[in-house]
Coordinates of C-alpha atoms in Angstrom, one line a residue:
M87 CA -24.6 19.6 26.1
G88 CA -24.4 15.9 27.0
L89 CA -21.7 15.4 24.3
P90 CA -18.1 14.4 25.0
G91 CA -15.7 17.3 25.5
V92 CA -14.2 17.3 22.0
A93 CA -17.6 17.2 20.3
D94 CA -19.1 19.9 22.5
K95 CA -16.1 22.2 22.0
K96 CA -16.0 21.8 18.2
L97 CA -19.8 22.1 17.8
S98 CA -19.7 25.3 20.0
I99 CA -16.9 26.8 17.9
F100 CA -18.7 25.9 14.6
L101 CA -22.1 27.4 15.8
G102 CA -20.3 30.5 17.1
K103 CA -18.9 31.1 13.6
F104 CA -22.0 30.4 11.5
C105 CA -25.1 30.4 13.7
P106 CA -27.0 33.6 14.7
D107 CA -28.3 31.9 17.9
P108 CA -25.9 29.1 19.0
A109 CA -27.6 28.6 22.3
A110 CA -30.9 27.8 20.6
I111 CA -29.4 25.2 18.4
L112 CA -27.3 23.7 21.2
A113 CA -30.5 23.4 23.3
A114 CA -32.4 21.8 20.4
L115 CA -29.7 19.2 19.9
E116 CA -29.7 18.4 23.6
R117 CA -33.5 18.1 23.5
T118 CA -33.8 15.9 20.4
K119 CA -30.7 13.7 21.0
L120 CA -30.3 13.5 17.2
C121 CA -26.5 13.9 17.0
T122 CA -24.1 10.9 17.3
E123 CA -20.3 10.6 17.4
L124 CA -19.0 8.2 14.8
D125 CA -15.5 6.8 14.1
F126 CA -14.3 5.8 10.6
V127 CA -11.2 3.8 9.7
P128 CA -8.8 5.0 7.0
G129 CA -10.3 4.8 3.5
E130 CA -13.8 4.0 4.8
S131 CA -16.7 5.5 2.8
I132 CA -18.8 8.0 4.7
C133 CA -21.3 8.6 2.0
R134 CA -21.6 8.0 -1.8
Q135 CA -22.9 10.0 -4.7
G136 CA -26.6 9.2 -5.1
D137 CA -27.2 8.2 -1.5
R138 CA -30.3 9.5 0.1
V139 CA -29.7 12.6 2.3
D140 CA -30.1 11.5 5.9
G141 CA -27.9 14.0 7.8
C142 CA -24.8 16.1 7.8
W143 CA -21.4 15.7 9.6
L144 CA -19.1 17.9 11.6
V145 CA -15.5 16.8 11.5
L146 CA -14.1 16.5 15.1
E147 CA -10.8 14.8 14.4
G148 CA -8.9 13.7 11.3
Q149 CA -9.5 14.6 7.6
I150 CA -12.1 13.6 5.0
E151 CA -11.8 14.0 1.2
V152 CA -14.7 14.8 -1.0
R153 CA -14.5 13.3 -4.5
A154 CA -16.5 14.0 -7.7
D155 CA -15.8 12.5 -11.1
E156 CA -13.0 10.4 -9.6
Q157 CA -11.1 13.6 -8.5
V158 CA -10.5 15.1 -5.1
V159 CA -12.6 18.2 -4.9
V160 CA -11.7 19.3 -1.3
Y161 CA -10.5 18.2 2.0
R162 CA -12.4 19.0 5.3
G163 CA -10.8 19.0 8.7
P164 CA -11.7 19.5 12.3
G165 CA -14.4 22.2 12.8
E166 CA -15.7 21.9 9.2
I167 CA -19.1 20.6 8.2
F168 CA -20.1 18.7 5.1
G169 CA -23.4 17.3 3.7
E170 CA -25.2 20.5 4.6
Q171 CA -26.4 21.2 1.0
G172 CA -28.6 18.1 1.1
L173 CA -30.3 19.3 4.3
V174 CA -31.2 22.6 2.6
H175 CA -32.9 20.6 -0.1
V176 CA -34.8 18.7 2.5
L177 CA -35.8 21.9 4.2
S178 CA -37.2 23.2 0.9
G179 CA -39.4 20.0 0.6
K180 CA -37.2 18.2 -2.0
T181 CA -35.9 14.7 -1.8
G182 CA -32.1 15.2 -1.7
T183 CA -29.4 12.9 -2.8
R184 CA -25.7 13.1 -2.3
T185 CA -23.7 14.8 -5.1
A186 CA -20.2 13.5 -4.2
D187 CA -18.3 10.6 -2.6
V188 CA -16.8 11.2 0.9
K189 CA -14.3 9.0 2.6
A190 CA -11.9 9.1 5.6
V191 CA -8.3 10.0 5.1
G192 CA -6.7 8.3 8.0
P193 CA -8.8 7.7 11.2
V194 CA -11.7 10.1 11.5
K195 CA -14.1 11.1 14.2
L196 CA -17.4 12.8 13.1
L197 CA -20.5 14.2 14.8
R198 CA -23.5 13.2 12.7
I199 CA -26.6 15.4 12.9
D200 CA -29.7 13.5 11.7
A201 CA -31.9 15.1 9.0
S202 CA -34.9 14.6 11.2
F203 CA -33.4 17.1 13.6
Q204 CA -34.9 19.9 11.3
E205 CA -38.4 18.5 11.8
R206 CA -38.2 18.8 15.6
L207 CA -37.4 22.5 15.6
D208 CA -39.8 25.3 16.6
D209 CA -40.1 28.3 14.4
K210 CA -37.3 30.3 16.1
E211 CA -34.9 27.4 16.1
K212 CA -35.7 26.5 12.4
V213 CA -34.8 30.1 11.3
A214 CA -31.5 29.9 13.2
W215 CA -30.7 26.5 11.7
T216 CA -31.6 27.5 8.2
L217 CA -29.4 30.7 8.5
T218 CA -26.6 28.5 9.8
L219 CA -26.7 26.2 6.8
A220 CA -27.0 29.1 4.4
D221 CA -23.9 30.8 5.9
V222 CA -21.9 27.6 5.6
I223 CA -22.9 27.2 1.9
N224 CA -22.2 30.9 1.2
E225 CA -18.7 30.6 2.6
K226 CA -18.0 27.5 0.5
L227 CA -19.4 29.3 -2.6
E228 CA -17.0 32.1 -1.9
Q229 CA -14.1 29.6 -1.7
A230 CA -15.2 28.0 -4.9
T231 CA -15.5 31.3 -6.7
A232 CA -11.9 32.2 -5.7
M233 CA -10.7 29.3 -7.8
R234 CA -9.9 29.7 -11.5
S235 CA -10.9 27.3 -14.3
G236 CA -7.3 26.4 -14.8
L237 CA -6.9 25.0 -11.3
R238 CA -8.9 21.9 -12.2
S239 CA -6.5 20.9 -15.0
S240 CA -3.6 21.9 -12.7
A241 CA -4.9 19.7 -9.9
T242 CA -5.3 16.8 -12.2
Q243 CA -1.7 17.0 -13.4
H244 CA -0.6 17.5 -9.9
E245 CA -2.3 14.3 -8.7
L246 CA -1.0 12.3 -11.7
L247 CA 2.5 13.4 -10.7
L248 CA 1.9 12.4 -7.1
R249 CA 0.7 9.0 -8.1
R250 CA 4.1 8.4 -9.7
F251 CA 5.6 8.6 -6.2
S252 CA 2.9 7.3 -3.8
E253 CA -0.3 5.4 -3.7
G254 CA -3.2 4.3 -1.6
D255 CA -3.4 5.7 1.9
A256 CA 0.1 7.2 1.5
L257 CA -1.2 9.2 -1.5
G258 CA -3.9 10.7 0.6
L259 CA -1.4 11.8 3.3
V260 CA 1.0 13.2 0.7
K261 CA -1.8 15.3 -0.8
I262 CA -2.6 16.7 2.7
A263 CA 1.1 17.4 3.4
A264 CA 1.4 19.0 -0.1
S265 CA -1.5 21.4 0.7
G266 CA 0.5 22.7 3.7
K267 CA -1.5 20.9 6.4
Q268 CA -0.1 18.9 9.2
V269 CA -0.3 15.1 8.8
S270 CA -1.1 13.2 11.9
I271 CA 0.9 10.1 12.6
Q272 CA -1.4 7.0 12.5
N273 CA -1.0 3.8 14.5
R274 CA -1.6 0.9 12.0
R275 CA -1.0 -2.8 11.7
A276 CA 0.7 -4.0 8.5
I277 CA 2.3 -6.9 6.7
I278 CA 5.7 -5.6 5.6
L279 CA 7.7 -7.0 2.7
F280 CA 11.4 -6.4 2.0
S281 CA 13.1 -7.7 -1.1
D282 CA 16.7 -7.8 -2.4
I283 CA 18.3 -9.1 -5.5
A284 CA 21.0 -11.4 -4.3
G285 CA 24.3 -11.0 -6.1
F286 CA 23.4 -7.9 -7.9
S287 CA 26.1 -5.6 -6.5
V288 CA 28.9 -8.0 -7.4
W289 CA 27.4 -8.7 -10.9
S290 CA 26.8 -5.0 -11.7
T291 CA 30.4 -3.9 -11.0
S292 CA 31.6 -5.3 -14.4
K293 CA 28.6 -4.1 -16.4
A294 CA 27.9 -0.9 -18.3
P295 CA 25.5 1.5 -16.4
A296 CA 22.9 1.3 -19.2
E297 CA 22.7 -2.5 -18.9
V298 CA 22.5 -2.3 -15.1
A299 CA 19.7 0.3 -15.3
R300 CA 17.8 -1.8 -17.9
H301 CA 17.7 -4.9 -15.8
L302 CA 17.1 -3.0 -12.5
G303 CA 14.2 -1.2 -14.1
A304 CA 12.7 -4.4 -15.4
L305 CA 13.0 -6.2 -12.0
A306 CA 11.6 -3.2 -10.2
G307 CA 8.6 -3.2 -12.6
I308 CA 7.9 -6.9 -11.9
Q309 CA 7.7 -6.3 -8.2
I310 CA 5.8 -3.0 -8.4
N311 CA 3.1 -4.6 -10.7
A312 CA 2.8 -7.7 -8.6
V313 CA 2.4 -5.7 -5.3
R314 CA -0.2 -3.4 -6.9
D315 CA -2.1 -6.4 -8.5
G316 CA -2.1 -8.0 -5.1
G317 CA -3.7 -5.0 -3.4
G318 CA -0.5 -3.9 -1.6
H319 CA 1.4 -0.6 -1.7
V320 CA 5.0 0.0 -2.7
D321 CA 6.7 2.1 0.0
K322 CA 10.0 2.7 -1.7
L323 CA 12.7 1.3 -4.0
M324 CA 16.2 1.1 -2.5
G325 CA 18.8 0.3 -5.1
D326 CA 18.2 -3.3 -6.0
G327 CA 15.7 -3.8 -3.2
A328 CA 12.1 -2.8 -2.4
M329 CA 9.7 -2.3 0.5
A330 CA 6.0 -2.8 0.3
Y331 CA 3.1 -3.3 2.7
W332 CA -0.5 -4.4 3.2
F333 CA -2.6 -2.9 6.0
V334 CA -4.3 -5.5 8.2
D335 CA -6.0 -3.3 10.8
S336 CA -9.5 -4.6 10.4
G337 CA -11.1 -8.0 10.6
E338 CA -11.9 -8.1 6.9
R339 CA -8.3 -7.2 5.9
E340 CA -7.0 -10.0 8.2
K341 CA -9.1 -12.5 6.2
C342 CA -7.9 -11.5 2.7
E343 CA -4.6 -9.6 2.8
P344 CA -2.3 -12.3 4.2
I345 CA -3.3 -14.6 1.4
A346 CA -2.9 -11.8 -1.1
A347 CA 0.6 -11.0 0.2
L348 CA 1.6 -14.6 0.0
A349 CA 0.3 -14.9 -3.6
C350 CA 2.1 -11.7 -4.5
V351 CA 5.6 -12.9 -3.3
R352 CA 5.1 -16.2 -5.0
K353 CA 4.4 -14.4 -8.2
I354 CA 7.4 -12.1 -7.8
A355 CA 9.7 -15.1 -7.1
S356 CA 8.4 -17.0 -10.1
V357 CA 8.5 -14.1 -12.6
C358 CA 11.9 -12.9 -11.4
K359 CA 13.4 -16.4 -11.6
A360 CA 12.1 -16.7 -15.2
Y361 CA 13.7 -13.3 -16.0
F362 CA 17.1 -14.3 -14.5
E363 CA 17.0 -17.5 -16.6
Q364 CA 15.9 -15.7 -19.8
H365 CA 18.7 -13.2 -19.6
G366 CA 21.4 -15.5 -18.2
L367 CA 21.8 -13.5 -15.0
P368 CA 23.6 -15.2 -12.0
L369 CA 21.1 -13.6 -9.6
G370 CA 18.5 -14.6 -7.0
L371 CA 15.8 -12.8 -5.1
R372 CA 15.3 -12.9 -1.3
M373 CA 12.1 -11.7 0.3
G374 CA 11.3 -11.3 4.0
L375 CA 7.8 -10.7 5.4
H376 CA 6.6 -9.9 8.9
V377 CA 3.4 -8.4 10.5
G378 CA 3.2 -6.0 13.3
D379 CA 2.2 -2.5 14.6
V380 CA 3.7 0.4 12.8
S381 CA 3.6 4.2 12.7
F382 CA 2.3 5.5 9.4
G383 CA 2.7 9.1 8.4
D384 CA 4.9 11.9 7.0
F385 CA 8.4 11.5 8.6
G386 CA 10.0 14.1 6.4
A387 CA 11.2 17.6 7.1
E388 CA 9.8 21.1 6.4
N389 CA 10.7 21.0 2.7
R390 CA 10.6 17.2 2.2
I391 CA 7.5 14.9 2.3
A392 CA 8.3 11.3 3.3
V393 CA 5.2 9.2 4.0
T394 CA 6.3 5.8 5.1
L395 CA 6.0 3.1 7.8
L396 CA 8.3 3.1 10.9
G397 CA 8.6 0.8 13.9
A398 CA 10.2 -2.3 15.2
A399 CA 8.1 -4.5 12.9
V400 CA 9.6 -2.8 9.9
N401 CA 13.2 -3.5 11.2
T402 CA 12.2 -7.1 11.9
A403 CA 10.8 -7.6 8.4
A404 CA 14.1 -6.3 7.0
R405 CA 16.0 -8.8 9.1
Y406 CA 14.0 -11.7 7.7
E407 CA 15.0 -10.7 4.2
Q408 CA 18.7 -10.4 5.3
A409 CA 18.7 -13.8 7.0
K410 CA 21.4 -16.1 5.6
S411 CA 21.2 -19.9 5.9
P412 CA 21.4 -22.8 3.5
D413 CA 18.4 -24.3 5.3
I414 CA 15.8 -21.6 4.4
G415 CA 14.1 -20.7 1.1
D416 CA 14.0 -17.4 -0.8
I417 CA 10.7 -16.4 0.7
R418 CA 11.1 -15.9 4.5
I419 CA 8.1 -15.5 6.8
S420 CA 7.9 -14.7 10.5
P421 CA 6.0 -17.0 12.9
T422 CA 3.6 -14.2 13.6
L423 CA 2.7 -13.7 10.0
R424 CA 2.5 -17.5 9.4
E425 CA -0.1 -17.7 12.1
L426 CA -2.1 -14.9 10.5
M427 CA -1.8 -16.7 7.1
L428 CA -3.0 -19.9 8.7
S429 CA -6.0 -18.1 10.3
A430 CA -6.8 -16.7 6.8
G431 CA -7.0 -20.2 5.4
E432 CA -3.5 -21.1 4.1
S433 CA -2.3 -24.7 4.5
P434 CA 0.4 -25.5 7.1
N435 CA 2.1 -27.6 4.5
T436 CA 2.9 -24.4 2.6
F437 CA 5.7 -23.5 5.0
R438 CA 9.0 -25.1 5.9
G439 CA 10.6 -24.7 9.3
P440 CA 10.9 -23.0 11.6
T441 CA 14.7 -22.7 11.3
K442 CA 16.7 -20.7 13.8
V443 CA 18.9 -18.1 12.0
E444 CA 21.2 -15.5 13.6
V445 CA 21.0 -12.1 12.0
K446 CA 22.5 -8.7 12.9
H447 CA 23.7 -8.0 16.5
G448 CA 23.4 -11.6 17.5
V449 CA 19.6 -11.7 17.2
E450 CA 18.1 -15.1 16.5
L451 CA 15.0 -15.4 14.4
D452 CA 12.7 -18.4 13.9
V453 CA 12.3 -18.4 10.1
F454 CA 9.5 -20.2 8.2
S455 CA 10.2 -20.3 4.4
I456 CA 8.8 -21.3 1.1

């Protein structure tokens, strides 16, 4: 066919498994030109429940998740097709609509076969195509039959548990890893936030463990809730510190996430300050933010899932939080992120600086602060 190598190979493998006459269908696709390669960004919707049936998709690279009733029904990976049931409805003369939501889990490449392809087939080709779709549906029915009614409840409880440890895109990757599948490392761009409660270690040495835990839990809750309300994701809690992030790897996200992240840290600073004053705690809160390219994925081991961000940008964000100087405020922002915030509409008057500050290993940073 005239398709790129990956698409041609995956399509040939798929047809070899399900189609009684692969050569006929490959020739028909070449003749009609009704298949297209499409790329989807992480979290992007591919189709929604109730949409008109206008084709089906073969997964070439990445993972998609199929959701119904706000629960994940199944994942589909390379070499698997989805949306075929709607085409069977169309073949039978019915007006089909989608029965589930489908979205990308990480970057996804698909081969879309338009529904009108079926109308261009001669009788022999139509029989081969119909049998292909029927064989796919039969295999999926067999897979569904193998499940027990108790699995639905078990899956719900499993997802609720996972949501206690991860969220957003990370949750999708954790679920893939938990199913035993390999999680691909993604190249993303993100705003990274590190926070630390200044003076907490010294203060806590003379306090009862229960009191320390009570305040630590309350302060962690303030930060977690603010990040989630601001559309961000909590990566981890580290003693009296936290790490969070906002992905900014699309034009739309670059317009809104920098302002959301700034509003979030302002809220955290304000609420934590009020908490310190209310409880008479001699503490402060430092936050450092930077934006840059990161690797996102499961960096754990065989028996340990650890979905997180890694890269130089993460280390740099941590250094902004750790910077010490009487000339900077509690919210420290890198020049790169400041420029992104200004592009998103933030006023230059919001920021003080830059101030040169020396951090670990003699590295100097230009620090803007609030």
